[in-house]
Amino acid sequence: MALDWRRWIEIVREHNRFVVTSHVRPDGDSIGSAVALRAGLQQLGKQVTIVNPTIAPPRYAFLDPNREILAANDPVARAVVRDAEVIIIVDTSSWDQIGPVRPLIESAQAKRVVIDHHVSEDDLGAVMFKDTTLPACGLLVLEALTALNCTITPEIAESLFAAIATDTGWFRFESTSALVLRVAAELVDQGARPDYVYRRIFEENSLARLHLMGRALTRLNLSPSKRASYTYISRLDLQETGALQQDTEDVVNYTLTLAEAEIGLLFIELDERRTKVSFRSKGSISCTELAARFGGGGHQHAAGAVLNMSLQEAMKTVLEFVESCLGQPQPPCEEAQDDARCG
Ligand SMILES: [Mn+2]
C-alpha cells in the first residue's frame, strides 16, 4: 500500500457522521469514488451523505441509483454538513473546485479529510491522503476501504471500476499502467461489469446530442499550419438541436482524432460576450500553457478557459495564439502540469 492509512483508520473509528464531497463538473472518478466510499463506510455502520456542488449528470446517475447525492443548494445538505463530524473531500484539493460546497464546509465544525490524486493543492485545513502518481482517485479510495477491511462488494467494485476507467480514458491514456489494469481486473473479479459501465456512460446519447455533434463535426476545420483542428458550437446550435450545454462535453475529443491534428479546439458560445474554449493535445504541446494564456487551466493533454469575448473574436484570438506557438521550433508550451480544472 502506497500511503500510510493509520490516521485514516483512527478518524473513521472515532466518528459516526460523515459527509463526502467532490469537485464541480462531476465526472466518473469523482462520483465513483464518492459512492464507493459511502458504501464502504456504511458497512461500518457510519452515517454517510454525499453533498456535491451539483447532482450527477445523467450519464453517471446509474452510480447513485437511489438518487441520494445532494446538491449544495439543497436545504437538507446545509443541515447535514453542519452536523457532520468528518467531511471527506475526494478527487480535488482546491477550494475553487469545490465551488458552492465551500461555504458549507467553511462554516462547519467538522474535521476535514482529503483523498486526492491532483498536483494542485490549497490549504484546506485537512488531513491529506494524496498520491499524485495515481491516475484516478478511485485507486486511493480502494486503498482507503481496504485499510478499513471493508468488503469490496459488486456495487463498490463497479463504482471504482467506473472511476478508474473514466479517468484513464477507458484505459488508453499514458497513465494506464500494468498496476491500473491489475486493479481493474481485480474489480471485475469482485463483480464490476465493464460492458455495462461502458454502455451506461457512453452509449446513452440523446438524438439531440448526436445532432449537435454532427453539426460540430461538419464544421471541423484545420488551421493554416494544418496542425490544429477546431470547430465551434453556437447558442443557436443548442436551440435548434434541442441539445443541452452538457451535451457539448465530448465534442472536443473528436477534434483530435483527425490524423494531422496535434491540437484540437472547441469553441462554445456561452453568451454574446463569453466563449468557452477547450483544448486537447497529442504529444508534447501543453494544453495547460495554452489555457493559462487565457486565464484557464487543466492538464497537459486537456484544458479549458473562458474568454470575455464573442465567439468570432475568441476564435480569431485563440487560433492566432495557437498558430504562433506551433510556429516555434520548440513550442513555448511544454511543462507538464496537472490540475483539476479540466476543460
Ligand atoms: Mn480524478
Coordinates of C-alpha atoms and ligand atoms in Angstrom, one line a residue:
M1 CA 0.0 0.0 0.0
A2 CA 1.5 3.3 -1.1
L3 CA 0.1 5.5 1.7
D4 CA 0.1 5.3 5.4
W5 CA -3.6 4.9 6.3
R6 CA -3.2 4.6 10.1
R7 CA -4.5 8.2 10.7
W8 CA -7.5 7.5 8.4
I9 CA -8.4 4.3 10.3
E10 CA -8.4 6.3 13.5
I11 CA -10.5 9.1 12.1
V12 CA -13.1 6.6 10.8
R13 CA -13.1 4.6 14.0
E14 CA -13.7 7.7 16.2
H15 CA -16.5 9.3 14.3
N16 CA -20.0 8.5 13.1
R17 CA -21.4 11.2 10.9
F18 CA -19.6 11.7 7.6
V19 CA -20.1 13.9 4.6
V20 CA -18.4 13.1 1.3
T21 CA -17.9 15.8 -1.3
S22 CA -16.1 16.4 -4.5
H23 CA -15.5 18.9 -7.4
V24 CA -17.7 20.9 -9.7
R25 CA -18.5 19.4 -13.1
P26 CA -18.7 15.9 -11.5
D27 CA -17.1 13.1 -13.5
G28 CA -16.8 9.3 -13.3
D29 CA -13.9 9.4 -10.9
S30 CA -15.4 11.9 -8.5
I31 CA -18.8 10.3 -8.4
G32 CA -17.5 6.7 -8.5
S33 CA -15.0 7.4 -5.7
A34 CA -17.6 9.2 -3.5
V35 CA -20.2 6.5 -4.0
A36 CA -17.8 3.7 -3.2
L37 CA -16.6 5.5 -0.1
R38 CA -20.2 6.0 1.1
A39 CA -20.9 2.2 0.6
G40 CA -17.7 1.2 2.4
L41 CA -18.3 3.5 5.4
Q42 CA -21.9 2.4 5.6
Q43 CA -20.7 -1.2 6.1
L44 CA -19.0 0.0 9.3
G45 CA -22.3 1.5 10.5
K46 CA -21.4 5.1 9.7
Q47 CA -23.9 7.7 8.6
V48 CA -22.7 9.0 5.2
T49 CA -24.2 11.6 2.9
I50 CA -22.7 12.8 -0.4
V51 CA -23.1 16.6 -0.9
N52 CA -21.7 17.7 -4.2
P53 CA -21.6 21.1 -5.9
T54 CA -24.3 19.7 -8.3
I55 CA -26.1 16.4 -8.6
A56 CA -24.6 13.8 -11.0
P57 CA -25.0 14.3 -14.8
P58 CA -27.5 11.8 -16.3
R59 CA -24.7 9.6 -17.7
Y60 CA -23.3 8.9 -14.2
A61 CA -26.7 8.7 -12.5
F62 CA -26.6 4.9 -12.6
L63 CA -23.8 5.0 -9.9
D64 CA -26.3 6.6 -7.5
P65 CA -29.5 4.6 -8.4
N66 CA -31.5 5.8 -5.4
R67 CA -30.6 9.4 -6.2
E68 CA -29.2 10.0 -2.7
I69 CA -26.5 12.6 -3.7
L70 CA -27.5 16.0 -2.5
A71 CA -26.6 19.2 -4.3
A72 CA -25.1 22.0 -2.3
N73 CA -28.2 24.2 -2.7
D74 CA -30.5 21.6 -1.2
P75 CA -31.6 22.8 2.2
V76 CA -31.1 19.3 3.7
A77 CA -27.4 19.5 2.5
R78 CA -26.8 22.5 4.7
A79 CA -28.0 20.8 7.8
V80 CA -26.2 17.6 7.0
V81 CA -22.8 19.4 6.5
R82 CA -23.4 21.5 9.7
D83 CA -23.9 18.4 11.8
A84 CA -21.1 16.3 10.2
E85 CA -18.2 15.2 12.3
V86 CA -16.0 14.5 9.3
I87 CA -16.0 15.9 5.8
I88 CA -14.2 13.9 3.2
I89 CA -13.2 15.7 0.0
V90 CA -12.4 13.4 -2.9
D91 CA -10.7 14.0 -6.3
T92 CA -9.7 17.6 -5.6
S93 CA -7.7 19.6 -3.1
S94 CA -8.6 23.0 -4.5
W95 CA -11.1 25.4 -3.0
D96 CA -12.2 26.8 -6.3
Q97 CA -13.1 23.3 -7.4
I98 CA -15.4 22.7 -4.5
G99 CA -17.4 25.8 -5.6
P100 CA -20.8 26.1 -3.8
V101 CA -19.9 23.5 -1.2
R102 CA -17.0 25.6 0.1
P103 CA -19.1 28.0 2.3
L104 CA -20.9 25.0 3.8
I105 CA -17.5 23.4 4.7
E106 CA -16.1 26.6 6.0
S107 CA -18.9 27.2 8.4
A108 CA -18.9 23.6 9.6
Q109 CA -17.0 22.4 12.7
A110 CA -16.2 19.0 11.2
K111 CA -12.7 17.5 10.8
R112 CA -11.6 17.6 7.1
V113 CA -10.0 14.8 5.2
V114 CA -8.8 14.9 1.6
I115 CA -8.3 11.8 -0.6
D116 CA -6.9 13.0 -3.9
H117 CA -4.5 12.5 -6.8
H118 CA -4.2 16.0 -8.2
V119 CA -1.0 18.1 -8.0
S120 CA -2.6 21.5 -7.4
E121 CA -3.4 22.0 -3.8
D122 CA -4.8 24.6 -1.5
D123 CA -4.6 24.6 2.3
L124 CA -8.0 23.1 3.1
G125 CA -7.1 22.6 6.7
A126 CA -7.5 18.8 6.1
V127 CA -5.7 15.6 6.9
M128 CA -4.3 14.7 3.4
F129 CA -4.2 11.3 1.8
K130 CA -2.7 12.1 -1.5
D131 CA -0.8 10.2 -4.3
T132 CA -0.2 12.3 -7.4
T133 CA 1.3 9.3 -9.2
L134 CA -2.1 7.6 -9.5
P135 CA -4.3 8.2 -12.5
A136 CA -7.6 8.0 -10.6
C137 CA -8.8 8.9 -7.1
G138 CA -10.7 5.6 -7.3
L139 CA -7.4 3.7 -6.7
L140 CA -6.9 5.7 -3.5
V141 CA -10.4 5.0 -2.3
L142 CA -9.8 1.3 -2.9
E143 CA -6.7 1.6 -0.7
A144 CA -8.7 3.5 1.9
L145 CA -11.5 0.9 2.0
T146 CA -9.0 -2.0 2.1
A147 CA -7.3 -0.4 5.0
L148 CA -10.6 -0.4 6.9
N149 CA -11.1 -4.1 6.0
C150 CA -14.3 -3.2 4.1
T151 CA -15.8 -5.9 1.8
I152 CA -15.4 -4.9 -1.8
T153 CA -19.0 -5.6 -2.9
P154 CA -20.0 -5.8 -6.5
E155 CA -21.5 -2.3 -6.1
I156 CA -18.3 -0.8 -4.7
A157 CA -16.2 -2.7 -7.3
E158 CA -18.3 -1.3 -10.1
S159 CA -18.2 2.3 -8.8
L160 CA -14.4 2.1 -8.5
F161 CA -14.1 0.5 -11.9
A162 CA -16.1 3.4 -13.4
A163 CA -13.8 5.9 -11.6
I164 CA -10.6 4.3 -12.9
A165 CA -11.9 3.6 -16.4
T166 CA -13.1 7.1 -17.0
D167 CA -10.1 8.9 -15.6
T168 CA -7.8 6.8 -17.8
G169 CA -9.9 7.4 -20.9
W170 CA -11.1 3.8 -20.8
F171 CA -7.5 2.6 -20.2
R172 CA -6.0 4.4 -23.2
F173 CA -4.1 7.3 -21.6
E174 CA -0.4 7.1 -20.9
S175 CA -1.4 6.8 -17.2
T176 CA -2.7 3.2 -17.9
S177 CA 0.0 1.2 -16.1
A178 CA 0.1 -2.5 -15.6
L179 CA -0.9 -1.8 -12.0
V180 CA -4.0 0.0 -13.1
L181 CA -5.0 -2.9 -15.3
R182 CA -4.4 -5.4 -12.5
V183 CA -6.6 -3.4 -10.1
A184 CA -9.3 -3.2 -12.8
A185 CA -9.1 -7.0 -13.3
E186 CA -9.5 -7.5 -9.5
L187 CA -12.5 -5.2 -9.6
V188 CA -14.0 -7.3 -12.4
D189 CA -13.3 -10.4 -10.2
Q190 CA -15.3 -8.6 -7.4
G191 CA -18.3 -8.0 -9.7
A192 CA -17.7 -4.9 -11.8
R193 CA -19.2 -5.2 -15.3
P194 CA -17.1 -3.3 -17.8
D195 CA -19.6 -3.7 -20.7
Y196 CA -22.5 -2.4 -18.5
V197 CA -20.4 0.6 -17.2
Y198 CA -19.3 1.5 -20.8
R199 CA -22.9 1.3 -22.1
R200 CA -24.3 3.4 -19.3
I201 CA -21.7 6.2 -19.7
F202 CA -21.0 6.3 -23.4
E203 CA -24.0 4.7 -25.2
E204 CA -27.0 6.5 -23.9
N205 CA -26.8 9.6 -26.1
S206 CA -29.9 11.6 -27.0
L207 CA -30.7 12.3 -30.6
A208 CA -30.2 16.0 -29.8
R209 CA -26.7 15.3 -28.6
L210 CA -25.7 13.4 -31.7
H211 CA -27.2 16.0 -33.9
L212 CA -25.2 18.7 -32.1
M213 CA -22.1 16.6 -32.6
G214 CA -22.9 16.2 -36.3
R215 CA -23.1 20.0 -36.7
A216 CA -19.8 20.5 -34.9
L217 CA -18.0 17.8 -37.0
T218 CA -19.4 19.1 -40.2
R219 CA -17.7 22.4 -39.5
L220 CA -14.4 20.9 -38.4
N221 CA -11.5 22.8 -39.9
L222 CA -7.7 22.8 -40.0
S223 CA -5.7 25.9 -39.1
P224 CA -3.3 27.4 -41.7
S225 CA -0.4 25.3 -40.3
K226 CA -2.6 22.2 -40.6
R227 CA -1.6 21.2 -37.1
A228 CA -4.6 22.4 -35.2
S229 CA -8.2 21.3 -35.8
Y230 CA -11.1 23.4 -34.5
T231 CA -14.8 23.7 -34.5
Y232 CA -17.5 25.6 -32.6
I233 CA -20.9 25.4 -31.1
S234 CA -23.2 28.4 -31.0
R235 CA -26.2 29.1 -28.8
L236 CA -28.3 28.7 -31.9
D237 CA -27.0 25.2 -32.4
L238 CA -28.2 24.2 -28.9
Q239 CA -31.6 25.8 -29.5
E240 CA -32.1 24.3 -32.9
T241 CA -31.0 20.7 -32.0
G242 CA -32.6 20.8 -28.6
A243 CA -29.2 19.8 -27.0
L244 CA -28.2 20.9 -23.6
Q245 CA -24.9 22.6 -22.5
Q246 CA -23.7 19.3 -21.0
D247 CA -24.1 17.7 -24.5
T248 CA -21.1 19.6 -25.7
E249 CA -18.7 17.8 -23.4
D250 CA -17.3 15.1 -25.7
V251 CA -17.2 17.0 -28.9
V252 CA -13.7 18.4 -28.4
N253 CA -12.2 14.9 -28.2
Y254 CA -13.3 14.2 -31.8
T255 CA -11.3 17.2 -33.0
L256 CA -8.1 15.4 -32.0
T257 CA -9.0 12.2 -33.9
L258 CA -8.1 13.9 -37.1
A259 CA -4.7 12.4 -38.2
E260 CA -2.9 15.7 -38.8
A261 CA -4.2 17.4 -35.7
E262 CA -1.7 17.9 -32.8
I263 CA -4.1 20.3 -31.1
G264 CA -7.9 20.1 -31.1
L265 CA -10.0 23.1 -30.1
L266 CA -13.7 23.5 -29.4
F267 CA -15.2 26.9 -29.0
I268 CA -18.6 27.2 -27.3
E269 CA -20.6 30.4 -27.3
L270 CA -21.9 31.0 -23.8
D271 CA -23.4 34.4 -24.5
E272 CA -22.7 37.4 -26.7
R273 CA -19.6 38.3 -24.7
R274 CA -18.4 35.0 -23.3
T275 CA -16.9 32.0 -25.1
K276 CA -15.5 28.8 -23.6
V277 CA -12.6 27.2 -25.4
S278 CA -11.5 23.6 -24.7
F279 CA -8.0 22.4 -25.7
R280 CA -6.9 18.8 -26.4
S281 CA -3.4 17.8 -27.5
K282 CA -1.3 14.8 -28.6
G283 CA 2.3 14.7 -27.8
S284 CA 4.4 17.4 -26.2
I285 CA 2.2 20.5 -26.6
S286 CA 0.9 21.6 -23.2
C287 CA -2.8 22.5 -23.1
T288 CA -2.2 23.8 -19.6
E289 CA 0.1 26.5 -21.0
L290 CA -2.3 27.3 -23.8
A291 CA -5.3 27.6 -21.4
A292 CA -3.2 29.6 -18.9
R293 CA -2.6 32.3 -21.5
F294 CA -6.4 32.9 -21.4
G295 CA -6.8 32.6 -17.7
G296 CA -7.8 28.9 -17.7
G297 CA -6.1 25.7 -16.6
G298 CA -6.1 22.0 -16.8
H299 CA -3.9 19.1 -17.6
Q300 CA -1.1 18.5 -20.1
H301 CA -3.5 17.0 -22.7
A302 CA -6.8 18.6 -21.7
A303 CA -7.5 22.1 -20.5
G304 CA -10.0 24.9 -20.9
A305 CA -10.6 28.6 -20.5
V306 CA -13.5 31.1 -20.6
L307 CA -12.8 34.3 -22.6
N308 CA -14.8 37.5 -22.2
M309 CA -15.2 37.7 -26.0
S310 CA -17.7 37.0 -28.6
L311 CA -17.4 33.6 -30.4
Q312 CA -15.9 35.2 -33.5
E313 CA -13.4 37.2 -31.5
A314 CA -12.4 34.3 -29.3
M315 CA -11.8 32.0 -32.3
K316 CA -9.6 34.6 -34.0
T317 CA -7.6 35.4 -30.9
V318 CA -7.0 31.9 -29.7
L319 CA -6.3 30.4 -33.1
E320 CA -3.7 33.2 -33.8
F321 CA -2.0 32.4 -30.5
V322 CA -2.1 28.6 -31.1
E323 CA -0.6 29.1 -34.6
S324 CA 2.2 31.3 -33.1
C325 CA 3.0 28.6 -30.6
L326 CA 3.0 25.9 -33.3
G327 CA 5.2 28.1 -35.5
Q328 CA 8.1 27.9 -33.0
P329 CA 10.6 25.1 -33.5
Q330 CA 10.4 24.5 -29.7
P331 CA 6.8 25.2 -28.6
P332 CA 6.9 27.5 -25.6
C333 CA 4.2 25.4 -24.2
E334 CA 5.9 22.4 -22.7
E335 CA 5.9 21.9 -18.9
A336 CA 3.6 19.0 -17.9
Q337 CA 1.1 20.2 -15.3
D338 CA -1.6 18.5 -13.5
D339 CA -4.6 20.3 -12.3
A340 CA -8.3 19.6 -11.7
R341 CA -9.5 22.4 -13.9
C342 CA -10.0 20.3 -16.9
G343 CA -11.7 21.8 -19.9
Ligands
MN1 MN -9.7 12.1 -10.8

